Amino acid sequence: MNISYFSPSLKGFSIYVKEYDTATIVYDERSGDVHRINQLSGLLLQQLIDTPHTSSQLANYLRETFDIDETFDDILSNVEACLEHLKELELVEATKSIPQ
Amino acid sequence: MRVNISFNAGPFRIMLEEFEKPFLDDFHALYKHQLTQQNSSQRLTDFRISVKAPSGLRRYYRPQTCFYFDQFQPFYPLPYSQTLPVFEWGLNWCIATQAHQFLQFHAAGLAKNNTMVIMPAPPGSGKSTLTAALMNHGWRLFSDEIVLIRPSDGLAVPIARPINLKNNSIDIAESTFPESFLSQRFKDTHKGTVALMAPSELSVRNAHLCQKPTHIIFPKYVAGSAMQVTAMDRASAVMELVTNSFNYHMQGRPGIELAVSVVDQCECIQFTYSSFDDAYAYFDSLEV
């Protein structure tokens, strides 16, 4: 089974995250780009800035913290969609082991 | 014949070293309030500019005009008849590319009492026409093109330069605001026909008064429409404002933090209008 750990891909660069009611704004210091991402992606990004996580760990975190009335698989599916979007924006990267 | 002129435009001191004499009357009328101010000769020049015809045959055959900033020529020559707009566009370029001590937005800025409005908008949205209307209605012009935000205190810094009106808006401005000076029309520019409206004396006289932005308004002129005011979510406002920033990326993280703080302290609004009277009533109601 392949397990990927996700972490910010901006090592050595600062990342600025501003949460709003409707969306989250992220500034990527490396590229100078500003991104608008949905709130769930913003929340996951904040978690990854603190510590690398797998998608399952993030799904568990959401289920336990927010008492979400969805199946684990549904939550995991949403998390994976968000992570894919964050990867496309080059804000996070996946590695096979916990990044140092 | 060419002349040298030195004047202040808001926080900038401009040395116009050479300027073509046939355009001087318009220039003096557009900048008459700046030119009559006491300008300290001690102040360092920010932008040393020349706008002049090239030497040689091109003075006579399809005459051209060239813009120089510190003897550097950033643009191809344009027709001689466009000398005055070339100066205005060139000065905009100087500010946008050099004045990184400020966070800059491509937007209009106006203030009345404690209300200071930033109006970013794409070309064709009626931004300059609305700006001219509000200035003639007693609002203080900060700028028609570039809003400067000072990082140290987040205040908007006025420049108070001429308003660049285009195409149909020139006729509207000429008939609606006959008391304001409007330059001759410059035809066949890359923006169509343009004319420049002088900033009001109130705006120039108070160009040293910086002010905290209170509203970010995205205007849109839609002929025949009823006035529509819609609150805009702040995340969208940040994205719009950043899209209209010339230099947030030059400032790195402090730049985006400043842009966010400007949005957070402002009401953000989408404003659709078709009549000046509606716009006057709405803008005058923006009390802080």
XYZ file of C-alpha atoms in Angstrom:
388
model
C 0.000 0.000 0.000
C 1.368 3.416 -0.997
C 1.133 6.022 1.761
C 2.015 9.606 0.928
C 2.809 12.322 3.405
C 1.796 15.801 2.370
C 3.702 18.927 3.376
C 4.161 22.478 2.051
C 6.402 22.556 -0.992
C 7.726 26.011 -0.156
C 10.692 24.985 1.961
C 12.852 27.958 2.740
C 10.093 30.342 1.670
C 7.393 31.897 3.748
C 3.741 31.245 3.091
C 0.997 33.641 4.085
C -2.511 32.371 4.724
C -5.494 34.617 5.354
C -8.847 33.035 6.131
C -12.111 34.757 5.214
C -15.733 33.680 5.632
C -15.997 32.677 1.992
C -12.519 31.541 1.002
C -8.866 31.491 1.992
C -6.161 33.633 0.406
C -2.674 32.142 0.127
C 0.450 34.027 -0.868
C 3.282 31.912 -2.253
C 6.457 33.863 -1.597
C 8.456 31.658 -3.952
C 6.418 32.480 -7.060
C 4.847 35.734 -5.848
C 1.437 34.304 -6.767
C -1.691 34.853 -4.725
C -4.264 32.038 -4.736
C -7.858 31.891 -3.661
C -8.699 28.423 -2.329
C -11.776 27.038 -0.611
C -11.948 27.028 3.161
C -11.370 23.294 3.519
C -8.207 23.509 1.427
C -7.105 26.442 3.567
C -7.714 24.482 6.748
C -5.774 21.488 5.441
C -2.915 23.705 4.298
C -2.690 25.201 7.786
C -2.484 21.686 9.223
C 0.261 20.746 6.798
C 2.259 23.860 7.625
C 2.293 22.653 11.234
C 3.069 18.977 10.540
C 3.171 16.657 7.509
C 0.093 14.448 7.342
C -1.268 11.647 5.212
C -4.669 12.130 3.597
C -6.148 9.610 6.038
C -4.730 11.502 9.011
C -6.258 14.700 7.680
C -9.623 12.999 7.167
C -9.499 11.677 10.717
C -8.574 15.097 12.022
C -11.602 16.618 10.281
C -13.976 13.905 11.487
C -12.826 14.191 15.113
C -12.514 17.964 15.264
C -15.674 19.013 13.474
C -18.013 16.085 14.161
C -18.802 15.824 10.448
C -21.898 13.821 9.550
C -20.349 12.043 6.563
C -18.746 8.656 6.065
C -14.984 8.461 6.431
C -14.676 7.618 2.746
C -16.611 10.744 1.767
C -14.434 12.918 3.981
C -11.309 11.244 2.593
C -12.519 11.850 -0.939
C -12.978 15.561 -0.205
C -9.560 15.756 1.440
C -7.914 14.102 -1.549
C -9.622 16.509 -3.945
C -8.348 19.458 -1.904
C -4.836 18.012 -1.727
C -4.851 17.488 -5.474
C -5.804 21.145 -5.960
C -3.069 22.282 -3.561
C -0.581 20.104 -5.458
C -1.661 21.673 -8.754
C -0.997 25.090 -7.234
C 2.403 23.766 -6.098
C 1.594 24.668 -2.522
C 2.020 21.113 -1.189
C 3.951 18.063 -2.268
C 3.631 14.368 -1.541
C 6.517 12.242 -0.258
C 6.778 8.580 0.639
C 8.245 9.241 4.054
C 7.763 11.902 6.688
C 9.682 14.960 5.449
C 12.410 16.152 7.823
C 11.472 75.230 -29.229
C 11.695 73.412 -25.926
C 11.425 74.522 -22.292
C 12.303 73.131 -18.858
C 9.643 72.820 -16.134
C 9.898 71.591 -12.559
C 6.884 70.786 -10.388
C 5.510 68.558 -7.656
C 2.832 65.918 -8.220
C 1.893 64.626 -4.784
C 4.957 62.963 -3.256
C 6.977 63.224 -6.459
C 9.100 66.019 -7.847
C 9.275 66.016 -11.590
C 11.862 67.734 -13.724
C 10.551 68.042 -17.238
C 13.797 68.988 -18.886
C 12.642 69.344 -22.440
C 9.104 69.673 -23.637
C 7.735 70.653 -26.993
C 6.479 74.224 -26.952
C 3.332 73.690 -29.079
C 1.861 71.677 -26.191
C 2.797 74.104 -23.447
C -0.535 75.931 -23.269
C -2.378 72.703 -22.517
C 0.337 71.601 -20.132
C 0.192 74.875 -18.186
C -3.591 74.693 -17.981
C -3.541 71.080 -16.800
C -0.858 71.667 -14.188
C -1.568 75.291 -13.338
C -2.264 74.568 -9.664
C 0.960 72.573 -9.282
C 2.965 75.178 -11.155
C 1.732 78.019 -8.944
C 2.604 76.147 -5.743
C 5.749 77.055 -3.860
C 8.096 74.308 -4.966
C 11.135 73.840 -2.818
C 14.221 73.916 -4.953
C 15.943 71.915 -2.189
C 13.818 68.867 -2.870
C 15.434 66.060 -4.833
C 14.031 65.275 -8.232
C 12.304 61.898 -8.460
C 11.781 61.757 -12.203
C 13.895 63.552 -14.794
C 11.879 63.420 -17.992
C 12.180 64.692 -21.545
C 9.483 64.524 -24.186
C 10.823 65.737 -27.467
C 10.889 65.171 -31.175
C 13.844 63.199 -32.500
C 16.444 65.175 -34.346
C 16.884 64.917 -38.071
C 14.421 64.151 -40.792
C 11.728 62.806 -38.451
C 11.084 66.332 -37.211
C 9.585 66.990 -40.636
C 8.479 63.684 -42.143
C 5.639 62.105 -40.135
C 6.937 63.861 -37.015
C 7.319 61.833 -33.870
C 7.758 62.358 -30.165
C 10.028 60.384 -27.840
C 9.779 59.894 -24.084
C 12.998 59.786 -22.076
C 13.423 58.958 -18.411
C 16.945 59.828 -17.289
C 17.926 59.700 -20.966
C 16.572 56.142 -21.199
C 13.948 55.670 -23.884
C 11.522 52.976 -22.679
C 8.984 53.294 -25.512
C 8.970 53.454 -29.266
C 8.343 56.963 -30.629
C 4.721 57.965 -31.125
C 3.190 60.596 -33.426
C 4.211 64.117 -32.484
C 0.569 65.113 -32.042
C 0.431 62.807 -29.000
C 3.211 64.577 -27.085
C 1.061 65.502 -24.083
C -0.531 62.062 -23.582
C 2.926 60.535 -24.065
C 4.139 62.611 -21.129
C 1.190 61.445 -18.982
C 1.575 57.788 -19.918
C 5.326 58.007 -19.464
C 4.979 59.550 -16.016
C 2.561 56.761 -15.089
C 5.205 54.302 -16.233
C 7.882 56.044 -14.145
C 5.734 55.851 -11.016
C 4.650 52.256 -11.638
C 8.180 51.010 -12.263
C 10.162 53.156 -9.820
C 8.079 54.187 -6.811
C 8.249 50.926 -4.882
C 8.324 52.758 -1.597
C 4.532 52.608 -2.041
C 2.157 49.730 -2.633
C 0.498 50.675 -5.910
C -2.876 49.799 -7.315
C -4.159 50.492 -10.805
C -7.199 52.335 -9.548
C -8.761 55.723 -9.081
C -8.764 57.308 -5.639
C -11.044 60.026 -4.261
C -11.849 61.410 -0.826
C -14.450 63.577 0.846
C -14.402 64.341 4.556
C -13.356 61.105 6.280
C -14.311 58.852 3.375
C -11.579 57.669 1.026
C -12.552 55.444 -1.882
C -10.304 53.219 -3.982
C -11.864 52.327 -7.355
C -10.087 49.565 -9.267
C -11.726 48.761 -12.565
C -10.807 47.398 -15.987
C -10.773 49.661 -19.066
C -14.254 50.455 -20.343
C -15.911 50.317 -16.927
C -16.396 54.087 -16.770
C -13.883 54.575 -13.964
C -12.310 57.756 -15.323
C -15.663 59.316 -16.212
C -17.003 58.609 -12.736
C -13.776 59.937 -11.232
C -14.112 63.165 -13.222
C -17.744 63.484 -12.172
C -17.003 62.994 -8.482
C -14.072 65.416 -8.608
C -16.356 68.034 -10.120
C -18.871 67.230 -7.387
C -16.429 68.238 -4.639
C -14.519 65.023 -4.077
C -10.766 65.354 -3.726
C -8.871 63.553 -6.491
C -6.051 61.295 -5.307
C -5.455 59.802 -8.727
C -7.232 58.609 -11.822
C -4.752 55.813 -12.524
C -2.494 54.895 -9.607
C -3.438 54.731 -5.945
C -0.392 54.796 -3.675
C -0.494 53.203 -0.226
C 2.258 54.130 2.215
C 3.454 50.971 3.998
C 4.438 52.729 7.234
C 0.872 53.742 8.126
C -1.403 52.278 5.427
C -2.552 55.721 4.272
C -3.365 56.554 0.662
C -1.087 59.251 -0.774
C -2.564 61.723 -3.315
C -0.891 62.495 -6.621
C -3.621 64.761 -8.098
C -2.712 64.641 -11.771
C -4.914 65.092 -14.834
C -7.692 62.606 -15.550
C -7.315 60.673 -18.781
C -10.692 60.640 -20.552
C -11.304 58.493 -23.588
C -13.647 58.476 -26.568
C -17.335 59.045 -25.660
C -16.515 60.162 -22.131
C -14.816 63.273 -23.545
C -18.088 64.623 -24.976
C -19.893 63.789 -21.732
C -17.255 65.545 -19.640
C -17.163 68.558 -21.936
C -20.921 69.099 -21.784
C -21.396 68.159 -18.109
C -18.416 69.930 -16.550
C -17.821 73.030 -18.705
C -16.023 74.764 -15.814
C -13.227 72.159 -15.779
C -10.318 72.556 -18.136
C -10.192 69.878 -20.790
C -7.207 69.653 -23.113
C -7.402 69.377 -26.863
C -8.358 65.934 -28.182
C -5.575 63.582 -29.173
C -6.865 61.312 -31.885
C -5.763 57.882 -33.067
C -3.842 56.948 -29.936
C -3.649 53.300 -28.878
C -6.529 54.115 -26.518
C -8.583 55.849 -29.196
C -9.237 59.557 -28.805
C -8.085 60.891 -25.452
C -8.311 64.225 -23.659
C -6.986 65.262 -20.275
C -8.995 66.983 -17.558
C -7.158 69.178 -15.063
C -7.318 68.176 -11.400
C -9.377 70.528 -9.246
C -7.644 73.190 -7.192
C -9.026 71.509 -4.050
C -7.261 68.294 -5.028
C -3.904 69.886 -5.766
C -3.992 72.232 -2.772
C -4.560 69.252 -0.466
C -2.240 66.820 -2.228
C -0.156 66.645 0.945
C -3.080 65.225 2.963
C -2.910 61.459 3.093
C -5.974 59.536 4.146
C -7.001 56.098 5.379
C -8.921 54.119 2.716
C -12.461 53.334 3.857
C -14.138 51.853 0.775
C -13.084 49.756 -2.185
C -15.655 50.213 -4.918
C -15.628 48.359 -8.225
C -17.635 50.625 -10.544
C -19.344 49.603 -13.749
C -21.236 51.894 -16.071
C -24.192 50.145 -17.715
C -26.268 52.478 -19.906
C -29.877 52.659 -18.827
C -29.392 50.473 -15.758
C -30.803 51.165 -12.336
C -28.152 51.844 -9.705
C -27.080 48.628 -8.046
C -24.935 48.311 -4.925
C -23.742 44.834 -3.959
C -21.490 43.947 -1.055
C -18.422 42.062 -2.208
C -16.777 39.351 -0.129
C -13.345 40.302 1.108
C -11.556 37.305 -0.384
C -12.760 38.351 -3.846
C -11.790 41.948 -3.091
C -8.253 40.882 -2.138
C -7.910 38.936 -5.388
C -9.234 41.866 -7.446
C -7.037 44.366 -5.670
C -3.935 42.221 -6.023
C -4.717 41.677 -9.707
C -4.710 45.460 -10.020
C -1.487 45.943 -8.074
C 1.607 46.961 -10.017
C 4.079 45.909 -7.372
C 2.774 43.816 -4.462
C 5.104 41.032 -5.596
C 8.071 43.426 -5.408
C 7.315 43.956 -1.738
C 6.971 40.259 -0.921
C 4.991 39.207 2.111
C 4.687 42.775 3.534
C 3.037 43.793 0.256
C 0.307 41.181 0.409
C -0.168 41.792 4.135
C -0.662 45.484 3.417
C -3.133 44.739 0.609
C -5.076 42.452 2.951
C -5.090 45.071 5.711
C -6.449 47.671 3.262
C -9.266 45.302 2.300
C -9.984 44.399 5.917
C -10.424 48.032 6.920
C -12.666 48.856 3.932
C -16.204 48.169 2.858
C -15.975 46.359 -0.474
C -18.708 47.075 -2.984
C -19.681 46.409 -6.581
C -21.383 49.488 -7.935
C -23.368 49.614 -11.173
C -24.678 52.970 -12.326
C -25.921 54.862 -15.335
C -26.464 58.384 -14.012
C -24.157 60.840 -12.284
C -26.965 61.956 -9.968
C -27.330 58.412 -8.624
C -23.562 58.183 -8.209
C -23.393 61.533 -6.383
C -26.165 60.509 -4.009
C -24.587 57.140 -3.305
C -21.015 58.364 -2.841
C -22.120 61.276 -0.673
C -23.946 58.801 1.564
C -20.715 56.924 2.317
C -20.173 58.280 5.771
C -17.568 56.710 8.003
